[in-house]
Amino acid sequence: MQQRLIYVMDPMCSWCWGLAPLLDSIRAEFPELPVHLVAGSLRAHLDTPLDNASRQALADHWQAVAALSGQPFSDPHALPDSLVFNVGPASRALIAARNLDECLAWPFARAVQHAFYAQGLDITQPAVLMQIAADIGYDEALFAARFDLPETRQQLEQDWNWVADRGFAELPILFAERKGQLALLCNGFRVPGEVLALLQRWVAAAA
């Protein structure tokens, strides 16, 4: 039976980082269930470095997500001065990871989130993304080549359009797909145990 999960995320979405433990739990409980990552877009075309007001707004928001999710967050004021909150490079890297080896795509996405939120690294820089890819197990040269392909940029735009066409205003989004039919498991942050219970019922329905 053809079934999989579709996880829509933005590597620079704090709520997506907050829900990362849910994906870890799903992969542990349902290792036979493929997870297909789709890039969502919150800040796709920004071109101005973060100012102090933006950093303070992020700090307040990140503290709220940390309190609810238990995930580690660094201080946005410590991010590089030149950082532009543009999700394009990290999202394009997600597409490259998915195309090269979908089994490694989630570990890569999780590592990118950890690098940004917990370590304060500038994941808008291709060199940082290439190093994370190499650490996860990708061939760095192949990954860099795939990252730069026009096809990868086109696929990213297709992902963004696919998500926009569904009209959701929050990330992350988790679908369960069986025989082409989508079941929505979450839209925005939810308690992981609640989502797992929904998924367990969905899996049991096909047994």
mmCIF file with all atom_site columns, C-alpha atoms in Angstrom:
data_model
loop_
_atom_site.group_PDB
_atom_site.id
_atom_site.type_symbol
_atom_site.label_atom_id
_atom_site.label_alt_id
_atom_site.label_comp_id
_atom_site.label_asym_id
_atom_site.label_entity_id
_atom_site.label_seq_id
_atom_site.pdbx_PDB_ins_code
_atom_site.Cartn_x
_atom_site.Cartn_y
_atom_site.Cartn_z
_atom_site.occupancy
_atom_site.B_iso_or_equiv
_atom_site.pdbx_formal_charge
_atom_site.auth_seq_id
_atom_site.auth_comp_id
_atom_site.auth_asym_id
_atom_site.auth_atom_id
_atom_site.pdbx_PDB_model_num
ATOM 1   C CA . MET A 1 1   ? 0.000  0.000  0.000   1.00 0.00 ? 1   MET A CA 1
ATOM 2   C CA . GLN A 1 2   ? 1.364  3.409  -0.959  1.00 0.00 ? 2   GLN A CA 1
ATOM 3   C CA . GLN A 1 3   ? 1.494  5.672  2.062   1.00 0.00 ? 3   GLN A CA 1
ATOM 4   C CA . ARG A 1 4   ? 3.827  8.303  3.436   1.00 0.00 ? 4   ARG A CA 1
ATOM 5   C CA . LEU A 1 5   ? 4.005  11.452 5.516   1.00 0.00 ? 5   LEU A CA 1
ATOM 6   C CA . ILE A 1 6   ? 4.432  14.900 3.981   1.00 0.00 ? 6   ILE A CA 1
ATOM 7   C CA . TYR A 1 7   ? 6.050  17.382 6.327   1.00 0.00 ? 7   TYR A CA 1
ATOM 8   C CA . VAL A 1 8   ? 5.926  21.034 5.272   1.00 0.00 ? 8   VAL A CA 1
ATOM 9   C CA . MET A 1 9   ? 8.572  23.070 7.041   1.00 0.00 ? 9   MET A CA 1
ATOM 10  C CA . ASP A 1 10  ? 10.726 26.149 6.828   1.00 0.00 ? 10  ASP A CA 1
ATOM 11  C CA . PRO A 1 11  ? 14.280 25.623 8.136   1.00 0.00 ? 11  PRO A CA 1
ATOM 12  C CA . MET A 1 12  ? 14.128 29.118 9.682   1.00 0.00 ? 12  MET A CA 1
ATOM 13  C CA . CYS A 1 13  ? 10.676 28.696 11.264  1.00 0.00 ? 13  CYS A CA 1
ATOM 14  C CA . SER A 1 14  ? 10.974 28.541 15.060  1.00 0.00 ? 14  SER A CA 1
ATOM 15  C CA . TRP A 1 15  ? 7.755  26.547 15.438  1.00 0.00 ? 15  TRP A CA 1
ATOM 16  C CA . CYS A 1 16  ? 9.177  23.976 13.001  1.00 0.00 ? 16  CYS A CA 1
ATOM 17  C CA . TRP A 1 17  ? 12.229 23.657 15.221  1.00 0.00 ? 17  TRP A CA 1
ATOM 18  C CA . GLY A 1 18  ? 9.892  23.389 18.187  1.00 0.00 ? 18  GLY A CA 1
ATOM 19  C CA . LEU A 1 19  ? 8.144  20.417 16.580  1.00 0.00 ? 19  LEU A CA 1
ATOM 20  C CA . ALA A 1 20  ? 11.340 18.620 15.522  1.00 0.00 ? 20  ALA A CA 1
ATOM 21  C CA . PRO A 1 21  ? 11.060 16.082 18.384  1.00 0.00 ? 21  PRO A CA 1
ATOM 22  C CA . LEU A 1 22  ? 7.739  14.953 16.901  1.00 0.00 ? 22  LEU A CA 1
ATOM 23  C CA . LEU A 1 23  ? 9.468  13.967 13.656  1.00 0.00 ? 23  LEU A CA 1
ATOM 24  C CA . ASP A 1 24  ? 12.119 12.136 15.650  1.00 0.00 ? 24  ASP A CA 1
ATOM 25  C CA . SER A 1 25  ? 9.409  10.203 17.503  1.00 0.00 ? 25  SER A CA 1
ATOM 26  C CA . ILE A 1 26  ? 7.564  9.370  14.288  1.00 0.00 ? 26  ILE A CA 1
ATOM 27  C CA . ARG A 1 27  ? 10.707 8.037  12.636  1.00 0.00 ? 27  ARG A CA 1
ATOM 28  C CA . ALA A 1 28  ? 11.426 5.918  15.702  1.00 0.00 ? 28  ALA A CA 1
ATOM 29  C CA . GLU A 1 29  ? 7.893  4.495  15.997  1.00 0.00 ? 29  GLU A CA 1
ATOM 30  C CA . PHE A 1 30  ? 7.162  4.118  12.274  1.00 0.00 ? 30  PHE A CA 1
ATOM 31  C CA . PRO A 1 31  ? 10.520 3.505  10.570  1.00 0.00 ? 31  PRO A CA 1
ATOM 32  C CA . GLU A 1 32  ? 8.769  1.934  7.577   1.00 0.00 ? 32  GLU A CA 1
ATOM 33  C CA . LEU A 1 33  ? 6.746  5.118  6.890   1.00 0.00 ? 33  LEU A CA 1
ATOM 34  C CA . PRO A 1 34  ? 8.585  7.450  4.475   1.00 0.00 ? 34  PRO A CA 1
ATOM 35  C CA . VAL A 1 35  ? 8.726  11.144 5.336   1.00 0.00 ? 35  VAL A CA 1
ATOM 36  C CA . HIS A 1 36  ? 8.711  13.494 2.351   1.00 0.00 ? 36  HIS A CA 1
ATOM 37  C CA . LEU A 1 37  ? 9.868  17.015 3.203   1.00 0.00 ? 37  LEU A CA 1
ATOM 38  C CA . VAL A 1 38  ? 8.312  20.008 1.457   1.00 0.00 ? 38  VAL A CA 1
ATOM 39  C CA . ALA A 1 39  ? 9.721  23.524 1.773   1.00 0.00 ? 39  ALA A CA 1
ATOM 40  C CA . GLY A 1 40  ? 7.273  26.108 3.064   1.00 0.00 ? 40  GLY A CA 1
ATOM 41  C CA . SER A 1 41  ? 7.978  29.826 2.912   1.00 0.00 ? 41  SER A CA 1
ATOM 42  C CA . LEU A 1 42  ? 7.694  32.452 5.626   1.00 0.00 ? 42  LEU A CA 1
ATOM 43  C CA . ARG A 1 43  ? 10.412 34.910 4.642   1.00 0.00 ? 43  ARG A CA 1
ATOM 44  C CA . ALA A 1 44  ? 11.485 34.015 1.146   1.00 0.00 ? 44  ALA A CA 1
ATOM 45  C CA . HIS A 1 45  ? 12.631 37.300 -0.313  1.00 0.00 ? 45  HIS A CA 1
ATOM 46  C CA . LEU A 1 46  ? 13.968 39.523 2.460   1.00 0.00 ? 46  LEU A CA 1
ATOM 47  C CA . ASP A 1 47  ? 17.177 41.414 1.704   1.00 0.00 ? 47  ASP A CA 1
ATOM 48  C CA . THR A 1 48  ? 17.807 43.604 4.790   1.00 0.00 ? 48  THR A CA 1
ATOM 49  C CA . PRO A 1 49  ? 19.995 42.508 7.743   1.00 0.00 ? 49  PRO A CA 1
ATOM 50  C CA . LEU A 1 50  ? 18.260 42.091 11.092  1.00 0.00 ? 50  LEU A CA 1
ATOM 51  C CA . ASP A 1 51  ? 18.135 45.279 13.138  1.00 0.00 ? 51  ASP A CA 1
ATOM 52  C CA . ASN A 1 52  ? 18.000 45.471 16.938  1.00 0.00 ? 52  ASN A CA 1
ATOM 53  C CA . ALA A 1 53  ? 14.219 45.728 17.041  1.00 0.00 ? 53  ALA A CA 1
ATOM 54  C CA . SER A 1 54  ? 13.869 42.618 14.866  1.00 0.00 ? 54  SER A CA 1
ATOM 55  C CA . ARG A 1 55  ? 16.336 40.720 17.031  1.00 0.00 ? 55  ARG A CA 1
ATOM 56  C CA . GLN A 1 56  ? 14.414 41.625 20.177  1.00 0.00 ? 56  GLN A CA 1
ATOM 57  C CA . ALA A 1 57  ? 11.150 40.537 18.584  1.00 0.00 ? 57  ALA A CA 1
ATOM 58  C CA . LEU A 1 58  ? 12.794 37.235 17.660  1.00 0.00 ? 58  LEU A CA 1
ATOM 59  C CA . ALA A 1 59  ? 14.161 36.835 21.185  1.00 0.00 ? 59  ALA A CA 1
ATOM 60  C CA . ASP A 1 60  ? 10.694 37.245 22.687  1.00 0.00 ? 60  ASP A CA 1
ATOM 61  C CA . HIS A 1 61  ? 9.196  34.809 20.194  1.00 0.00 ? 61  HIS A CA 1
ATOM 62  C CA . TRP A 1 62  ? 11.960 32.232 20.559  1.00 0.00 ? 62  TRP A CA 1
ATOM 63  C CA . GLN A 1 63  ? 11.590 32.284 24.344  1.00 0.00 ? 63  GLN A CA 1
ATOM 64  C CA . ALA A 1 64  ? 7.884  31.538 23.945  1.00 0.00 ? 64  ALA A CA 1
ATOM 65  C CA . VAL A 1 65  ? 8.576  28.612 21.591  1.00 0.00 ? 65  VAL A CA 1
ATOM 66  C CA . ALA A 1 66  ? 11.299 27.288 23.904  1.00 0.00 ? 66  ALA A CA 1
ATOM 67  C CA . ALA A 1 67  ? 8.954  27.394 26.898  1.00 0.00 ? 67  ALA A CA 1
ATOM 68  C CA . LEU A 1 68  ? 6.263  25.440 25.046  1.00 0.00 ? 68  LEU A CA 1
ATOM 69  C CA . SER A 1 69  ? 8.437  22.957 23.167  1.00 0.00 ? 69  SER A CA 1
ATOM 70  C CA . GLY A 1 70  ? 11.468 22.455 25.415  1.00 0.00 ? 70  GLY A CA 1
ATOM 71  C CA . GLN A 1 71  ? 13.778 22.938 22.453  1.00 0.00 ? 71  GLN A CA 1
ATOM 72  C CA . PRO A 1 72  ? 17.094 24.790 22.889  1.00 0.00 ? 72  PRO A CA 1
ATOM 73  C CA . PHE A 1 73  ? 17.360 28.330 21.529  1.00 0.00 ? 73  PHE A CA 1
ATOM 74  C CA . SER A 1 74  ? 20.305 30.703 21.464  1.00 0.00 ? 74  SER A CA 1
ATOM 75  C CA . ASP A 1 75  ? 20.085 34.508 21.678  1.00 0.00 ? 75  ASP A CA 1
ATOM 76  C CA . PRO A 1 76  ? 19.143 36.225 18.372  1.00 0.00 ? 76  PRO A CA 1
ATOM 77  C CA . HIS A 1 77  ? 21.269 39.204 19.437  1.00 0.00 ? 77  HIS A CA 1
ATOM 78  C CA . ALA A 1 78  ? 24.314 36.948 19.041  1.00 0.00 ? 78  ALA A CA 1
ATOM 79  C CA . LEU A 1 79  ? 23.549 36.114 15.398  1.00 0.00 ? 79  LEU A CA 1
ATOM 80  C CA . PRO A 1 80  ? 26.009 37.600 12.864  1.00 0.00 ? 80  PRO A CA 1
ATOM 81  C CA . ASP A 1 81  ? 25.451 41.282 12.175  1.00 0.00 ? 81  ASP A CA 1
ATOM 82  C CA . SER A 1 82  ? 25.187 40.652 8.444   1.00 0.00 ? 82  SER A CA 1
ATOM 83  C CA . LEU A 1 83  ? 22.475 37.977 8.705   1.00 0.00 ? 83  LEU A CA 1
ATOM 84  C CA . VAL A 1 84  ? 19.465 38.531 6.448   1.00 0.00 ? 84  VAL A CA 1
ATOM 85  C CA . PHE A 1 85  ? 16.458 36.457 7.538   1.00 0.00 ? 85  PHE A CA 1
ATOM 86  C CA . ASN A 1 86  ? 16.018 34.980 4.075   1.00 0.00 ? 86  ASN A CA 1
ATOM 87  C CA . VAL A 1 87  ? 14.926 31.340 4.020   1.00 0.00 ? 87  VAL A CA 1
ATOM 88  C CA . GLY A 1 88  ? 15.828 30.816 0.369   1.00 0.00 ? 88  GLY A CA 1
ATOM 89  C CA . PRO A 1 89  ? 19.312 29.266 0.723   1.00 0.00 ? 89  PRO A CA 1
ATOM 90  C CA . ALA A 1 90  ? 18.390 26.855 3.527   1.00 0.00 ? 90  ALA A CA 1
ATOM 91  C CA . SER A 1 91  ? 15.187 25.851 1.755   1.00 0.00 ? 91  SER A CA 1
ATOM 92  C CA . ARG A 1 92  ? 17.073 25.259 -1.479  1.00 0.00 ? 92  ARG A CA 1
ATOM 93  C CA . ALA A 1 93  ? 19.512 23.095 0.456   1.00 0.00 ? 93  ALA A CA 1
ATOM 94  C CA . LEU A 1 94  ? 16.532 21.117 1.730   1.00 0.00 ? 94  LEU A CA 1
ATOM 95  C CA . ILE A 1 95  ? 15.493 20.420 -1.861  1.00 0.00 ? 95  ILE A CA 1
ATOM 96  C CA . ALA A 1 96  ? 19.038 19.366 -2.743  1.00 0.00 ? 96  ALA A CA 1
ATOM 97  C CA . ALA A 1 97  ? 19.124 17.015 0.245   1.00 0.00 ? 97  ALA A CA 1
ATOM 98  C CA . ARG A 1 98  ? 15.767 15.518 -0.706  1.00 0.00 ? 98  ARG A CA 1
ATOM 99  C CA . ASN A 1 99  ? 16.870 14.928 -4.289  1.00 0.00 ? 99  ASN A CA 1
ATOM 100 C CA . LEU A 1 100 ? 20.190 13.336 -3.420  1.00 0.00 ? 100 LEU A CA 1
ATOM 101 C CA . ASP A 1 101 ? 19.048 11.018 -0.619  1.00 0.00 ? 101 ASP A CA 1
ATOM 102 C CA . GLU A 1 102 ? 15.576 11.371 0.890   1.00 0.00 ? 102 GLU A CA 1
ATOM 103 C CA . CYS A 1 103 ? 16.514 9.104  3.783   1.00 0.00 ? 103 CYS A CA 1
ATOM 104 C CA . LEU A 1 104 ? 19.040 11.719 4.918   1.00 0.00 ? 104 LEU A CA 1
ATOM 105 C CA . ALA A 1 105 ? 16.790 14.706 4.227   1.00 0.00 ? 105 ALA A CA 1
ATOM 106 C CA . TRP A 1 106 ? 15.236 14.858 7.705   1.00 0.00 ? 106 TRP A CA 1
ATOM 107 C CA . PRO A 1 107 ? 18.546 14.432 9.572   1.00 0.00 ? 107 PRO A CA 1
ATOM 108 C CA . PHE A 1 108 ? 19.921 17.215 7.375   1.00 0.00 ? 108 PHE A CA 1
ATOM 109 C CA . ALA A 1 109 ? 16.931 19.514 7.971   1.00 0.00 ? 109 ALA A CA 1
ATOM 110 C CA . ARG A 1 110 ? 17.115 18.882 11.694  1.00 0.00 ? 110 ARG A CA 1
ATOM 111 C CA . ALA A 1 111 ? 20.837 19.629 11.751  1.00 0.00 ? 111 ALA A CA 1
ATOM 112 C CA . VAL A 1 112 ? 20.269 22.882 9.851   1.00 0.00 ? 112 VAL A CA 1
ATOM 113 C CA . GLN A 1 113 ? 17.631 23.926 12.383  1.00 0.00 ? 113 GLN A CA 1
ATOM 114 C CA . HIS A 1 114 ? 19.907 23.027 15.288  1.00 0.00 ? 114 HIS A CA 1
ATOM 115 C CA . ALA A 1 115 ? 22.776 24.981 13.766  1.00 0.00 ? 115 ALA A CA 1
ATOM 116 C CA . PHE A 1 116 ? 20.623 28.092 13.491  1.00 0.00 ? 116 PHE A CA 1
ATOM 117 C CA . TYR A 1 117 ? 18.521 27.967 16.624  1.00 0.00 ? 117 TYR A CA 1
ATOM 118 C CA . ALA A 1 118 ? 20.799 26.266 19.141  1.00 0.00 ? 118 ALA A CA 1
ATOM 119 C CA . GLN A 1 119 ? 24.227 27.296 17.826  1.00 0.00 ? 119 GLN A CA 1
ATOM 120 C CA . GLY A 1 120 ? 23.506 30.682 16.277  1.00 0.00 ? 120 GLY A CA 1
ATOM 121 C CA . LEU A 1 121 ? 25.132 29.884 12.921  1.00 0.00 ? 121 LEU A CA 1
ATOM 122 C CA . ASP A 1 122 ? 24.245 31.804 9.771   1.00 0.00 ? 122 ASP A CA 1
ATOM 123 C CA . ILE A 1 123 ? 22.492 29.140 7.719   1.00 0.00 ? 123 ILE A CA 1
ATOM 124 C CA . THR A 1 124 ? 21.855 31.599 4.895   1.00 0.00 ? 124 THR A CA 1
ATOM 125 C CA . GLN A 1 125 ? 25.501 31.075 3.935   1.00 0.00 ? 125 GLN A CA 1
ATOM 126 C CA . PRO A 1 126 ? 26.058 28.234 1.436   1.00 0.00 ? 126 PRO A CA 1
ATOM 127 C CA . ALA A 1 127 ? 29.385 27.303 3.029   1.00 0.00 ? 127 ALA A CA 1
ATOM 128 C CA . VAL A 1 128 ? 27.632 26.608 6.340   1.00 0.00 ? 128 VAL A CA 1
ATOM 129 C CA . LEU A 1 129 ? 24.987 24.497 4.612   1.00 0.00 ? 129 LEU A CA 1
ATOM 130 C CA . MET A 1 130 ? 27.611 22.525 2.681   1.00 0.00 ? 130 MET A CA 1
ATOM 131 C CA . GLN A 1 131 ? 29.477 21.716 5.887   1.00 0.00 ? 131 GLN A CA 1
ATOM 132 C CA . ILE A 1 132 ? 26.286 20.501 7.564   1.00 0.00 ? 132 ILE A CA 1
ATOM 133 C CA . ALA A 1 133 ? 25.523 18.335 4.525   1.00 0.00 ? 133 ALA A CA 1
ATOM 134 C CA . ALA A 1 134 ? 28.993 16.796 4.684   1.00 0.00 ? 134 ALA A CA 1
ATOM 135 C CA . ASP A 1 135 ? 28.631 16.149 8.416   1.00 0.00 ? 135 ASP A CA 1
ATOM 136 C CA . ILE A 1 136 ? 25.326 14.340 7.822   1.00 0.00 ? 136 ILE A CA 1
ATOM 137 C CA . GLY A 1 137 ? 26.839 12.078 5.164   1.00 0.00 ? 137 GLY A CA 1
ATOM 138 C CA . TYR A 1 138 ? 26.318 13.763 1.804   1.00 0.00 ? 138 TYR A CA 1
ATOM 139 C CA . ASP A 1 139 ? 29.145 14.103 -0.682  1.00 0.00 ? 139 ASP A CA 1
ATOM 140 C CA . GLU A 1 140 ? 29.938 17.810 -0.336  1.00 0.00 ? 140 GLU A CA 1
ATOM 141 C CA . ALA A 1 141 ? 30.844 18.330 -4.004  1.00 0.00 ? 141 ALA A CA 1
ATOM 142 C CA . LEU A 1 142 ? 27.691 16.582 -5.229  1.00 0.00 ? 142 LEU A CA 1
ATOM 143 C CA . PHE A 1 143 ? 25.590 18.511 -2.745  1.00 0.00 ? 143 PHE A CA 1
ATOM 144 C CA . ALA A 1 144 ? 27.069 21.845 -3.826  1.00 0.00 ? 144 ALA A CA 1
ATOM 145 C CA . ALA A 1 145 ? 26.444 21.005 -7.476  1.00 0.00 ? 145 ALA A CA 1
ATOM 146 C CA . ARG A 1 146 ? 22.839 20.024 -6.777  1.00 0.00 ? 146 ARG A CA 1
ATOM 147 C CA . PHE A 1 147 ? 22.319 23.165 -4.654  1.00 0.00 ? 147 PHE A CA 1
ATOM 148 C CA . ASP A 1 148 ? 23.343 25.371 -7.602  1.00 0.00 ? 148 ASP A CA 1
ATOM 149 C CA . LEU A 1 149 ? 21.233 23.663 -10.284 1.00 0.00 ? 149 LEU A CA 1
ATOM 150 C CA . PRO A 1 150 ? 18.440 25.743 -11.871 1.00 0.00 ? 150 PRO A CA 1
ATOM 151 C CA . GLU A 1 151 ? 16.256 22.655 -11.448 1.00 0.00 ? 151 GLU A CA 1
ATOM 152 C CA . THR A 1 152 ? 16.681 22.884 -7.668  1.00 0.00 ? 152 THR A CA 1
ATOM 153 C CA . ARG A 1 153 ? 15.533 26.512 -7.677  1.00 0.00 ? 153 ARG A CA 1
ATOM 154 C CA . GLN A 1 154 ? 12.546 25.548 -9.820  1.00 0.00 ? 154 GLN A CA 1
ATOM 155 C CA . GLN A 1 155 ? 11.597 22.731 -7.464  1.00 0.00 ? 155 GLN A CA 1
ATOM 156 C CA . LEU A 1 156 ? 11.783 25.117 -4.525  1.00 0.00 ? 156 LEU A CA 1
ATOM 157 C CA . GLU A 1 157 ? 9.374  27.499 -6.234  1.00 0.00 ? 157 GLU A CA 1
ATOM 158 C CA . GLN A 1 158 ? 7.103  24.539 -6.947  1.00 0.00 ? 158 GLN A CA 1
ATOM 159 C CA . ASP A 1 159 ? 7.154  23.586 -3.271  1.00 0.00 ? 159 ASP A CA 1
ATOM 160 C CA . TRP A 1 160 ? 6.311  27.128 -2.192  1.00 0.00 ? 160 TRP A CA 1
ATOM 161 C CA . ASN A 1 161 ? 3.477  27.307 -4.713  1.00 0.00 ? 161 ASN A CA 1
ATOM 162 C CA . TRP A 1 162 ? 2.114  23.899 -3.665  1.00 0.00 ? 162 TRP A CA 1
ATOM 163 C CA . VAL A 1 163 ? 1.904  25.059 -0.066  1.00 0.00 ? 163 VAL A CA 1
ATOM 164 C CA . ALA A 1 164 ? 0.442  28.469 -0.980  1.00 0.00 ? 164 ALA A CA 1
ATOM 165 C CA . ASP A 1 165 ? -2.253 26.811 -3.088  1.00 0.00 ? 165 ASP A CA 1
ATOM 166 C CA . ARG A 1 166 ? -3.513 24.964 -0.019  1.00 0.00 ? 166 ARG A CA 1
ATOM 167 C CA . GLY A 1 167 ? -4.153 28.183 1.862   1.00 0.00 ? 167 GLY A CA 1
ATOM 168 C CA . PHE A 1 168 ? -2.449 27.354 5.138   1.00 0.00 ? 168 PHE A CA 1
ATOM 169 C CA . ALA A 1 169 ? -1.152 30.339 7.107   1.00 0.00 ? 169 ALA A CA 1
ATOM 170 C CA . GLU A 1 170 ? 0.907  28.468 9.708   1.00 0.00 ? 170 GLU A CA 1
ATOM 171 C CA . LEU A 1 171 ? 3.870  26.138 9.707   1.00 0.00 ? 171 LEU A CA 1
ATOM 172 C CA . PRO A 1 172 ? 4.735  23.369 10.217  1.00 0.00 ? 172 PRO A CA 1
ATOM 173 C CA . ILE A 1 173 ? 2.130  21.227 8.459   1.00 0.00 ? 173 ILE A CA 1
ATOM 174 C CA . LEU A 1 174 ? 2.012  17.448 8.621   1.00 0.00 ? 174 LEU A CA 1
ATOM 175 C CA . PHE A 1 175 ? -0.035 15.355 6.211   1.00 0.00 ? 175 PHE A CA 1
ATOM 176 C CA . ALA A 1 176 ? -0.496 11.607 6.074   1.00 0.00 ? 176 ALA A CA 1
ATOM 177 C CA . GLU A 1 177 ? -0.945 10.449 2.487   1.00 0.00 ? 177 GLU A CA 1
ATOM 178 C CA . ARG A 1 178 ? -2.452 7.133  1.443   1.00 0.00 ? 178 ARG A CA 1
ATOM 179 C CA . LYS A 1 179 ? -3.232 6.321  -2.188  1.00 0.00 ? 179 LYS A CA 1
ATOM 180 C CA . GLY A 1 180 ? -3.070 10.002 -3.061  1.00 0.00 ? 180 GLY A CA 1
ATOM 181 C CA . GLN A 1 181 ? -5.505 11.054 -0.308  1.00 0.00 ? 181 GLN A CA 1
ATOM 182 C CA . LEU A 1 182 ? -4.223 13.575 2.240   1.00 0.00 ? 182 LEU A CA 1
ATOM 183 C CA . ALA A 1 183 ? -5.159 13.568 5.929   1.00 0.00 ? 183 ALA A CA 1
ATOM 184 C CA . LEU A 1 184 ? -4.126 16.656 7.911   1.00 0.00 ? 184 LEU A CA 1
ATOM 185 C CA . LEU A 1 185 ? -2.410 15.728 11.173  1.00 0.00 ? 185 LEU A CA 1
ATOM 186 C CA . CYS A 1 186 ? -1.313 19.191 12.258  1.00 0.00 ? 186 CYS A CA 1
ATOM 187 C CA . ASN A 1 187 ? -1.149 22.783 11.051  1.00 0.00 ? 187 ASN A CA 1
ATOM 188 C CA . GLY A 1 188 ? 1.068  24.853 13.307  1.00 0.00 ? 188 GLY A CA 1
ATOM 189 C CA . PHE A 1 189 ? 2.563  23.683 16.570  1.00 0.00 ? 189 PHE A CA 1
ATOM 190 C CA . ARG A 1 190 ? 0.693  20.991 18.454  1.00 0.00 ? 190 ARG A CA 1
ATOM 191 C CA . VAL A 1 191 ? 1.590  18.823 21.412  1.00 0.00 ? 191 VAL A CA 1
ATOM 192 C CA . PRO A 1 192 ? 3.582  15.937 19.884  1.00 0.00 ? 192 PRO A CA 1
ATOM 193 C CA . GLY A 1 193 ? 1.606  13.312 21.787  1.00 0.00 ? 193 GLY A CA 1
ATOM 194 C CA . GLU A 1 194 ? -1.655 14.518 20.253  1.00 0.00 ? 194 GLU A CA 1
ATOM 195 C CA . VAL A 1 195 ? -0.247 14.284 16.735  1.00 0.00 ? 195 VAL A CA 1
ATOM 196 C CA . LEU A 1 196 ? 1.223  10.854 17.395  1.00 0.00 ? 196 LEU A CA 1
ATOM 197 C CA . ALA A 1 197 ? -2.181 9.625  18.572  1.00 0.00 ? 197 ALA A CA 1
ATOM 198 C CA . LEU A 1 198 ? -3.767 10.828 15.316  1.00 0.00 ? 198 LEU A CA 1
ATOM 199 C CA . LEU A 1 199 ? -1.052 9.136  13.297  1.00 0.00 ? 199 LEU A CA 1
ATOM 200 C CA . GLN A 1 200 ? -1.428 5.890  15.207  1.00 0.00 ? 200 GLN A CA 1
ATOM 201 C CA . ARG A 1 201 ? -5.151 5.832  14.393  1.00 0.00 ? 201 ARG A CA 1
ATOM 202 C CA . TRP A 1 202 ? -4.441 6.615  10.739  1.00 0.00 ? 202 TRP A CA 1
ATOM 203 C CA . VAL A 1 203 ? -1.929 3.758  10.503  1.00 0.00 ? 203 VAL A CA 1
ATOM 204 C CA . ALA A 1 204 ? -4.294 1.367  12.324  1.00 0.00 ? 204 ALA A CA 1
ATOM 205 C CA . ALA A 1 205 ? -7.115 2.181  9.908   1.00 0.00 ? 205 ALA A CA 1
ATOM 206 C CA . ALA A 1 206 ? -5.151 0.585  7.080   1.00 0.00 ? 206 ALA A CA 1
ATOM 207 C CA . ALA A 1 207 ? -4.225 -2.544 9.006   1.00 0.00 ? 207 ALA A CA 1
#
